[in-house]
Amino acid sequence: KILARLLRSLRADYLETTGPRCYSALSLLCDGDPGIQGELKELEDTMVAHFDSVPKSVCELLTEMHKDNIDLCYKVEESMIERIITLVSEDPQSPCYLVFLRTIITPREQIVRRN
């Protein structure tokens, strides 16, 4: 919770230096734990706000947050998917965005179907 509070309170001038470290630490904490993944889901608005400054760090955390968590994968907003697709087109050399899309489409090797 301390890192989450830090992430929420990062000023713009520290986001590009401290932000990636916070995101990396939160990614390591996920470790496939549905409880932690669910808690981090509450920070999703903060993560989306940071996309412009540190998109790869945010995407890596989102990937860990949704990894093998079918319930969270069903809850991914279409706007998030559209945002990731835009990032893929802007930076086609970075695989982290495609990894995230694969993670939310096929958690536990099951295809998530949306109505």
CSV table of C-alpha atoms in Angstrom, one decimal:
chain,number,residue,atom,x,y,z
A,1,LYS,CA,0.0,0.0,0.0
A,2,ILE,CA,2.9,2.3,0.6
A,3,LEU,CA,4.1,2.0,-3.0
A,4,ALA,CA,0.6,2.6,-4.2
A,5,ARG,CA,0.3,5.8,-2.2
A,6,LEU,CA,3.7,6.9,-3.5
A,7,LEU,CA,2.5,6.2,-7.1
A,8,ARG,CA,-0.6,8.2,-6.6
A,9,SER,CA,1.3,11.2,-5.2
A,10,LEU,CA,4.2,11.4,-7.7
A,11,ARG,CA,4.6,14.8,-9.1
A,12,ALA,CA,5.1,15.1,-12.8
A,13,ASP,CA,8.8,16.0,-12.5
A,14,TYR,CA,9.5,12.8,-10.6
A,15,LEU,CA,7.3,10.4,-12.6
A,16,GLU,CA,9.9,9.6,-15.2
A,17,THR,CA,12.6,8.8,-12.7
A,18,THR,CA,10.8,7.3,-9.7
A,19,GLY,CA,7.7,6.1,-11.5
A,20,PRO,CA,9.3,3.1,-13.3
A,21,ARG,CA,10.9,1.9,-10.1
A,22,CYS,CA,7.5,2.0,-8.3
A,23,TYR,CA,5.9,0.2,-11.2
A,24,SER,CA,8.6,-2.5,-11.2
A,25,ALA,CA,8.2,-3.0,-7.5
A,26,LEU,CA,4.4,-3.4,-7.8
A,27,SER,CA,4.9,-5.8,-10.7
A,28,LEU,CA,7.1,-8.0,-8.6
A,29,LEU,CA,4.5,-7.9,-5.8
A,30,CYS,CA,1.8,-9.3,-8.0
A,31,ASP,CA,3.4,-12.7,-8.5
A,32,GLY,CA,0.1,-14.2,-9.6
A,33,ASP,CA,-1.6,-13.3,-6.3
A,34,PRO,CA,-5.3,-12.6,-7.0
A,35,GLY,CA,-5.6,-10.5,-3.8
A,36,ILE,CA,-2.8,-8.2,-4.7
A,37,GLN,CA,-3.9,-8.1,-8.3
A,38,GLY,CA,-7.4,-7.0,-7.2
A,39,GLU,CA,-6.0,-4.3,-4.9
A,40,LEU,CA,-3.9,-2.9,-7.8
A,41,LYS,CA,-7.0,-2.8,-10.0
A,42,GLU,CA,-8.2,0.0,-7.8
A,43,LEU,CA,-5.1,2.0,-9.0
A,44,GLU,CA,-5.9,1.5,-12.7
A,45,ASP,CA,-7.0,5.2,-13.1
A,46,THR,CA,-3.7,6.3,-11.8
A,47,MET,CA,-1.9,4.0,-14.1
A,48,VAL,CA,-3.8,5.2,-17.1
A,49,ALA,CA,-3.0,8.8,-16.1
A,50,HIS,CA,0.7,7.8,-16.2
A,51,PHE,CA,0.6,6.2,-19.7
A,52,ASP,CA,1.9,9.4,-21.4
A,53,SER,CA,5.0,9.6,-19.2
A,54,VAL,CA,6.0,5.9,-18.6
A,55,PRO,CA,3.9,3.8,-20.9
A,56,LYS,CA,6.1,0.7,-20.9
A,57,SER,CA,6.3,0.6,-17.1
A,58,VAL,CA,2.6,1.0,-16.8
A,59,CYS,CA,2.0,-1.8,-19.4
A,60,GLU,CA,4.3,-4.2,-17.6
A,61,LEU,CA,2.4,-3.7,-14.4
A,62,LEU,CA,-0.9,-4.1,-16.1
A,63,THR,CA,0.4,-7.4,-17.6
A,64,GLU,CA,1.4,-8.7,-14.2
A,65,MET,CA,-1.8,-7.4,-12.7
A,66,HIS,CA,-4.0,-9.4,-15.2
A,67,LYS,CA,-1.7,-12.5,-15.5
A,68,ASP,CA,-3.8,-15.7,-15.1
A,69,ASN,CA,-6.6,-13.7,-13.5
A,70,ILE,CA,-9.7,-14.4,-15.7
A,71,ASP,CA,-12.0,-12.2,-13.6
A,72,LEU,CA,-9.8,-9.1,-14.0
A,73,CYS,CA,-9.4,-9.9,-17.7
A,74,TYR,CA,-13.1,-9.8,-18.2
A,75,LYS,CA,-13.2,-6.3,-16.6
A,76,VAL,CA,-10.7,-4.6,-18.9
A,77,GLU,CA,-12.3,-1.6,-20.4
A,78,GLU,CA,-12.5,-1.2,-24.2
A,79,SER,CA,-10.8,2.2,-23.8
A,80,MET,CA,-7.8,0.4,-22.3
A,81,ILE,CA,-7.5,-2.0,-25.2
A,82,GLU,CA,-7.8,0.9,-27.6
A,83,ARG,CA,-5.0,2.8,-25.8
A,84,ILE,CA,-2.7,-0.3,-26.0
A,85,ILE,CA,-3.4,-0.7,-29.7
A,86,THR,CA,-2.5,3.0,-30.2
A,87,LEU,CA,0.8,2.4,-28.3
A,88,VAL,CA,1.5,-0.7,-30.5
A,89,SER,CA,1.1,1.4,-33.6
A,90,GLU,CA,3.4,4.2,-32.1
A,91,ASP,CA,6.1,1.8,-30.9
A,92,PRO,CA,5.9,-1.4,-32.9
A,93,GLN,CA,9.4,-2.5,-31.7
A,94,SER,CA,8.3,-2.8,-28.1
A,95,PRO,CA,6.8,-6.2,-27.3
A,96,CYS,CA,5.4,-5.3,-23.9
A,97,TYR,CA,2.1,-4.0,-25.4
A,98,LEU,CA,1.5,-7.2,-27.4
A,99,VAL,CA,2.3,-9.3,-24.3
A,100,PHE,CA,-0.3,-7.3,-22.4
A,101,LEU,CA,-2.9,-7.9,-25.1
A,102,ARG,CA,-2.1,-11.6,-25.2
A,103,THR,CA,-2.3,-11.8,-21.4
A,104,ILE,CA,-5.9,-10.3,-21.3
A,105,ILE,CA,-7.2,-12.3,-24.3
A,106,THR,CA,-5.9,-15.7,-23.2
A,107,PRO,CA,-5.5,-15.9,-19.4
A,108,ARG,CA,-4.5,-19.5,-18.4
A,109,GLU,CA,-4.6,-20.3,-22.1
A,110,GLN,CA,-8.4,-19.8,-22.1
A,111,ILE,CA,-9.9,-17.3,-24.6
A,112,VAL,CA,-11.8,-14.6,-22.8
A,113,ARG,CA,-15.1,-14.0,-24.6
A,114,ARG,CA,-16.9,-10.7,-24.2
A,115,ASN,CA,-20.6,-10.1,-24.9
